[in-house]
């Protein structure tokens, strides 16, 4: 993802940037996570944090009536 220049390179910053998408306005969003299995195998705890953030962000956007799809593709 091409986050804005102020992105802080932490899970909190990641959560903030995909919850507040004013830097990337749209009527709907699709996030495609390719080769997620590599991250999941190398860093299972960090991978779970990422999934938790994606799931909470998806709920946030749906509650605000803006569709967000999160697709995970493994090898």
mmCIF file of N, CA and C in Angstrom:
data_model
loop_
_atom_site.group_PDB
_atom_site.id
_atom_site.type_symbol
_atom_site.label_atom_id
_atom_site.label_comp_id
_atom_site.label_asym_id
_atom_site.label_seq_id
_atom_site.Cartn_x
_atom_site.Cartn_y
_atom_site.Cartn_z
ATOM 1 N N UNK A 1 0.845 -1.179 0.000
ATOM 2 C CA UNK A 1 0.000 0.000 0.000
ATOM 3 C C UNK A 1 0.887 1.238 0.000
ATOM 4 N N UNK A 2 0.431 2.233 -0.669
ATOM 5 C CA UNK A 2 1.164 3.492 -0.715
ATOM 6 C C UNK A 2 0.569 4.447 0.308
ATOM 7 N N UNK A 3 1.047 4.318 1.543
ATOM 8 C CA UNK A 3 0.532 5.151 2.625
ATOM 9 C C UNK A 3 1.049 6.581 2.477
ATOM 10 N N UNK A 4 0.363 7.528 3.124
ATOM 11 C CA UNK A 4 0.822 8.918 3.054
ATOM 12 C C UNK A 4 2.173 9.088 3.763
ATOM 13 N N UNK A 5 2.808 10.203 3.508
ATOM 14 C CA UNK A 5 4.149 10.464 4.040
ATOM 15 C C UNK A 5 4.200 10.421 5.562
ATOM 16 N N UNK A 6 3.098 10.719 6.233
ATOM 17 C CA UNK A 6 3.097 10.740 7.700
ATOM 18 C C UNK A 6 2.974 9.348 8.325
ATOM 19 N N UNK A 7 2.876 8.295 7.512
ATOM 20 C CA UNK A 7 2.740 6.936 8.038
ATOM 21 C C UNK A 7 3.902 6.618 8.974
ATOM 22 N N UNK A 8 3.590 6.069 10.159
ATOM 23 C CA UNK A 8 4.582 5.876 11.202
ATOM 24 C C UNK A 8 5.221 4.509 11.291
ATOM 25 N N UNK A 9 4.927 3.582 10.381
ATOM 26 C CA UNK A 9 5.555 2.260 10.337
ATOM 27 C C UNK A 9 5.393 1.476 11.639
ATOM 28 N N UNK A 10 4.167 1.429 12.132
ATOM 29 C CA UNK A 10 3.823 0.612 13.293
ATOM 30 C C UNK A 10 2.414 0.078 13.073
ATOM 31 N N UNK A 11 2.013 -0.881 13.894
ATOM 32 C CA UNK A 11 0.658 -1.408 13.750
ATOM 33 C C UNK A 11 -0.381 -0.335 14.049
ATOM 34 N N UNK A 12 -0.105 0.538 15.017
ATOM 35 C CA UNK A 12 -1.041 1.627 15.310
ATOM 36 C C UNK A 12 -1.183 2.561 14.111
ATOM 37 N N UNK A 13 -0.070 2.874 13.474
ATOM 38 C CA UNK A 13 -0.110 3.742 12.288
ATOM 39 C C UNK A 13 -0.840 3.053 11.139
ATOM 40 N N UNK A 14 -0.606 1.767 10.966
ATOM 41 C CA UNK A 14 -1.297 0.997 9.937
ATOM 42 C C UNK A 14 -2.808 1.036 10.170
ATOM 43 N N UNK A 15 -3.215 0.770 11.405
ATOM 44 C CA UNK A 15 -4.629 0.810 11.770
ATOM 45 C C UNK A 15 -5.216 2.192 11.488
ATOM 46 N N UNK A 16 -4.505 3.220 11.887
ATOM 47 C CA UNK A 16 -4.982 4.587 11.688
ATOM 48 C C UNK A 16 -5.135 4.915 10.200
ATOM 49 N N UNK A 17 -4.157 4.528 9.405
ATOM 50 C CA UNK A 17 -4.192 4.878 7.980
ATOM 51 C C UNK A 17 -5.295 4.145 7.216
ATOM 52 N N UNK A 18 -5.605 2.912 7.583
ATOM 53 C CA UNK A 18 -6.668 2.231 6.834
ATOM 54 C C UNK A 18 -8.041 2.431 7.466
ATOM 55 N N UNK A 19 -8.076 3.061 8.640
ATOM 56 C CA UNK A 19 -9.355 3.475 9.211
ATOM 57 C C UNK A 19 -9.720 4.867 8.711
ATOM 58 N N UNK A 20 -8.734 5.713 8.541
ATOM 59 C CA UNK A 20 -8.943 7.061 8.023
ATOM 60 C C UNK A 20 -8.355 7.118 6.618
ATOM 61 N N UNK A 21 -9.182 6.830 5.641
ATOM 62 C CA UNK A 21 -8.705 6.782 4.253
ATOM 63 C C UNK A 21 -8.938 8.103 3.518
ATOM 64 N N UNK A 22 -8.891 9.211 4.238
ATOM 65 C CA UNK A 22 -9.042 10.506 3.565
ATOM 66 C C UNK A 22 -7.903 10.742 2.581
ATOM 67 N N UNK A 23 -6.794 10.060 2.758
ATOM 68 C CA UNK A 23 -5.650 10.168 1.857
ATOM 69 C C UNK A 23 -5.880 9.359 0.576
ATOM 70 N N UNK A 24 -6.964 8.571 0.561
ATOM 71 C CA UNK A 24 -7.279 7.734 -0.601
ATOM 72 C C UNK A 24 -8.805 7.623 -0.734
ATOM 73 N N UNK A 25 -9.489 8.731 -1.017
ATOM 74 C CA UNK A 25 -10.958 8.711 -1.024
ATOM 75 C C UNK A 25 -11.530 7.829 -2.142
ATOM 76 N N UNK A 26 -12.598 7.093 -1.776
ATOM 77 C CA UNK A 26 -13.288 6.225 -2.740
ATOM 78 C C UNK A 26 -14.665 5.877 -2.189
ATOM 79 N N UNK A 27 -15.512 5.353 -3.046
ATOM 80 C CA UNK A 27 -16.843 4.913 -2.623
ATOM 81 C C UNK A 27 -16.816 3.502 -2.066
ATOM 82 N N UNK A 28 -15.769 2.744 -2.397
ATOM 83 C CA UNK A 28 -15.582 1.377 -1.889
ATOM 84 C C UNK A 28 -14.107 1.046 -1.984
ATOM 85 N N UNK A 29 -13.701 0.048 -1.213
ATOM 86 C CA UNK A 29 -12.281 -0.315 -1.174
ATOM 87 C C UNK A 29 -12.107 -1.819 -1.310
ATOM 88 N N UNK A 30 -11.020 -2.211 -1.948
ATOM 89 C CA UNK A 30 -10.606 -3.608 -2.025
ATOM 90 C C UNK A 30 -9.123 -3.646 -1.676
ATOM 91 N N UNK A 31 -8.794 -4.454 -0.674
ATOM 92 C CA UNK A 31 -7.399 -4.645 -0.293
ATOM 93 C C UNK A 31 -7.038 -6.081 -0.631
ATOM 94 N N UNK A 32 -6.041 -6.240 -1.468
ATOM 95 C CA UNK A 32 -5.586 -7.553 -1.898
ATOM 96 C C UNK A 32 -4.242 -7.833 -1.241
ATOM 97 N N UNK A 33 -4.195 -8.888 -0.461
ATOM 98 C CA UNK A 33 -2.967 -9.265 0.239
ATOM 99 C C UNK A 33 -2.435 -10.526 -0.421
ATOM 100 N N UNK A 34 -1.449 -10.343 -1.287
ATOM 101 C CA UNK A 34 -0.880 -11.433 -2.066
ATOM 102 C C UNK A 34 0.275 -12.087 -1.301
ATOM 103 N N UNK A 35 0.382 -13.391 -1.381
ATOM 104 C CA UNK A 35 1.439 -14.166 -0.720
ATOM 105 C C UNK A 35 1.428 -13.993 0.802
ATOM 106 N N UNK A 36 0.258 -13.898 1.372
ATOM 107 C CA UNK A 36 0.124 -13.717 2.817
ATOM 108 C C UNK A 36 0.690 -14.906 3.584
ATOM 109 N N UNK A 37 0.698 -16.063 2.971
ATOM 110 C CA UNK A 37 1.196 -17.266 3.647
ATOM 111 C C UNK A 37 2.664 -17.142 4.040
ATOM 112 N N UNK A 38 3.435 -16.414 3.286
ATOM 113 C CA UNK A 38 4.854 -16.228 3.610
ATOM 114 C C UNK A 38 4.986 -15.481 4.932
ATOM 115 N N UNK A 39 4.224 -14.395 5.076
ATOM 116 C CA UNK A 39 4.225 -13.627 6.324
ATOM 117 C C UNK A 39 3.682 -14.477 7.472
ATOM 118 N N UNK A 40 2.603 -15.212 7.220
ATOM 119 C CA UNK A 40 1.978 -16.036 8.257
ATOM 120 C C UNK A 40 2.939 -17.089 8.799
ATOM 121 N N UNK A 41 3.720 -17.680 7.927
ATOM 122 C CA UNK A 41 4.672 -18.705 8.363
ATOM 123 C C UNK A 41 5.883 -18.099 9.065
ATOM 124 N N UNK A 42 6.350 -16.970 8.579
ATOM 125 C CA UNK A 42 7.553 -16.350 9.146
ATOM 126 C C UNK A 42 7.273 -15.637 10.468
ATOM 127 N N UNK A 43 6.107 -15.005 10.568
ATOM 128 C CA UNK A 43 5.761 -14.196 11.742
ATOM 129 C C UNK A 43 4.299 -14.408 12.118
ATOM 130 N N UNK A 44 3.951 -15.583 12.648
ATOM 131 C CA UNK A 44 2.540 -15.875 12.907
ATOM 132 C C UNK A 44 1.847 -14.896 13.858
ATOM 133 N N UNK A 45 2.545 -14.427 14.868
ATOM 134 C CA UNK A 45 1.934 -13.478 15.804
ATOM 135 C C UNK A 45 1.666 -12.146 15.120
ATOM 136 N N UNK A 46 2.631 -11.662 14.347
ATOM 137 C CA UNK A 46 2.459 -10.405 13.627
ATOM 138 C C UNK A 46 1.375 -10.525 12.552
ATOM 139 N N UNK A 47 1.322 -11.663 11.903
ATOM 140 C CA UNK A 47 0.294 -11.918 10.894
ATOM 141 C C UNK A 47 -1.095 -11.855 11.527
ATOM 142 N N UNK A 48 -1.241 -12.427 12.701
ATOM 143 C CA UNK A 48 -2.541 -12.398 13.383
ATOM 144 C C UNK A 48 -2.922 -10.966 13.752
ATOM 145 N N UNK A 49 -1.946 -10.170 14.148
ATOM 146 C CA UNK A 49 -2.225 -8.755 14.435
ATOM 147 C C UNK A 49 -2.753 -8.069 13.181
ATOM 148 N N UNK A 50 -2.113 -8.320 12.048
ATOM 149 C CA UNK A 50 -2.566 -7.723 10.784
ATOM 150 C C UNK A 50 -3.992 -8.146 10.461
ATOM 151 N N UNK A 51 -4.293 -9.429 10.611
ATOM 152 C CA UNK A 51 -5.653 -9.906 10.337
ATOM 153 C C UNK A 51 -6.671 -9.268 11.270
ATOM 154 N N UNK A 52 -6.322 -9.146 12.537
ATOM 155 C CA UNK A 52 -7.228 -8.514 13.498
ATOM 156 C C UNK A 52 -7.517 -7.068 13.106
ATOM 157 N N UNK A 53 -6.480 -6.363 12.681
ATOM 158 C CA UNK A 53 -6.670 -4.977 12.248
ATOM 159 C C UNK A 53 -7.565 -4.929 11.012
ATOM 160 N N UNK A 54 -7.288 -5.765 10.024
ATOM 161 C CA UNK A 54 -8.121 -5.785 8.823
ATOM 162 C C UNK A 54 -9.580 -6.080 9.150
ATOM 163 N N UNK A 55 -9.818 -7.021 10.034
ATOM 164 C CA UNK A 55 -11.201 -7.358 10.401
ATOM 165 C C UNK A 55 -11.899 -6.211 11.112
ATOM 166 N N UNK A 56 -11.218 -5.533 12.020
ATOM 167 C CA UNK A 56 -11.852 -4.411 12.720
ATOM 168 C C UNK A 56 -12.083 -3.241 11.774
ATOM 169 N N UNK A 57 -11.151 -3.022 10.847
ATOM 170 C CA UNK A 57 -11.314 -1.940 9.876
ATOM 171 C C UNK A 57 -12.468 -2.235 8.921
ATOM 172 N N UNK A 58 -12.598 -3.481 8.523
ATOM 173 C CA UNK A 58 -13.718 -3.873 7.658
ATOM 174 C C UNK A 58 -15.043 -3.574 8.350
ATOM 175 N N UNK A 59 -15.151 -3.916 9.621
ATOM 176 C CA UNK A 59 -16.364 -3.628 10.397
ATOM 177 C C UNK A 59 -16.602 -2.123 10.499
ATOM 178 N N UNK A 60 -15.533 -1.361 10.713
ATOM 179 C CA UNK A 60 -15.643 0.089 10.806
ATOM 180 C C UNK A 60 -16.237 0.679 9.528
ATOM 181 N N UNK A 61 -15.674 0.303 8.381
ATOM 182 C CA UNK A 61 -16.148 0.864 7.121
ATOM 183 C C UNK A 61 -17.559 0.395 6.793
ATOM 184 N N UNK A 62 -17.874 -0.849 7.081
ATOM 185 C CA UNK A 62 -19.239 -1.329 6.842
ATOM 186 C C UNK A 62 -20.242 -0.576 7.706
ATOM 187 N N UNK A 63 -19.880 -0.265 8.946
ATOM 188 C CA UNK A 63 -20.760 0.512 9.825
ATOM 189 C C UNK A 63 -20.977 1.925 9.285
ATOM 190 N N UNK A 64 -20.023 2.400 8.486
ATOM 191 C CA UNK A 64 -20.132 3.721 7.868
ATOM 192 C C UNK A 64 -20.655 3.640 6.437
ATOM 193 N N UNK A 65 -21.184 2.482 6.070
ATOM 194 C CA UNK A 65 -21.824 2.251 4.766
ATOM 195 C C UNK A 65 -20.882 2.435 3.581
ATOM 196 N N UNK A 66 -19.625 2.080 3.791
ATOM 197 C CA UNK A 66 -18.646 2.090 2.709
ATOM 198 C C UNK A 66 -18.064 0.684 2.621
ATOM 199 N N UNK A 67 -18.322 -0.020 1.523
ATOM 200 C CA UNK A 67 -17.831 -1.398 1.406
ATOM 201 C C UNK A 67 -16.300 -1.468 1.371
ATOM 202 N N UNK A 68 -15.776 -2.413 2.103
ATOM 203 C CA UNK A 68 -14.349 -2.699 2.076
ATOM 204 C C UNK A 68 -14.198 -4.211 2.021
ATOM 205 N N UNK A 69 -13.551 -4.699 0.999
ATOM 206 C CA UNK A 69 -13.274 -6.129 0.859
ATOM 207 C C UNK A 69 -11.800 -6.360 1.120
ATOM 208 N N UNK A 70 -11.512 -7.386 1.875
ATOM 209 C CA UNK A 70 -10.148 -7.754 2.175
ATOM 210 C C UNK A 70 -9.937 -9.167 1.674
ATOM 211 N N UNK A 71 -9.080 -9.317 0.672
ATOM 212 C CA UNK A 71 -8.847 -10.618 0.059
ATOM 213 C C UNK A 71 -7.427 -11.080 0.335
ATOM 214 N N UNK A 72 -7.294 -12.304 0.832
ATOM 215 C CA UNK A 72 -5.990 -12.895 1.111
ATOM 216 C C UNK A 72 -5.731 -13.972 0.058
ATOM 217 N N UNK A 73 -4.588 -13.853 -0.605
ATOM 218 C CA UNK A 73 -4.209 -14.836 -1.620
ATOM 219 C C UNK A 73 -2.896 -15.460 -1.199
ATOM 220 N N UNK A 74 -2.884 -16.757 -1.121
ATOM 221 C CA UNK A 74 -1.669 -17.481 -0.821
ATOM 222 C C UNK A 74 -1.071 -17.995 -2.119
ATOM 223 N N UNK A 75 0.128 -18.514 -2.048
ATOM 224 C CA UNK A 75 0.817 -18.989 -3.260
ATOM 225 C C UNK A 75 -0.071 -19.830 -4.149
#
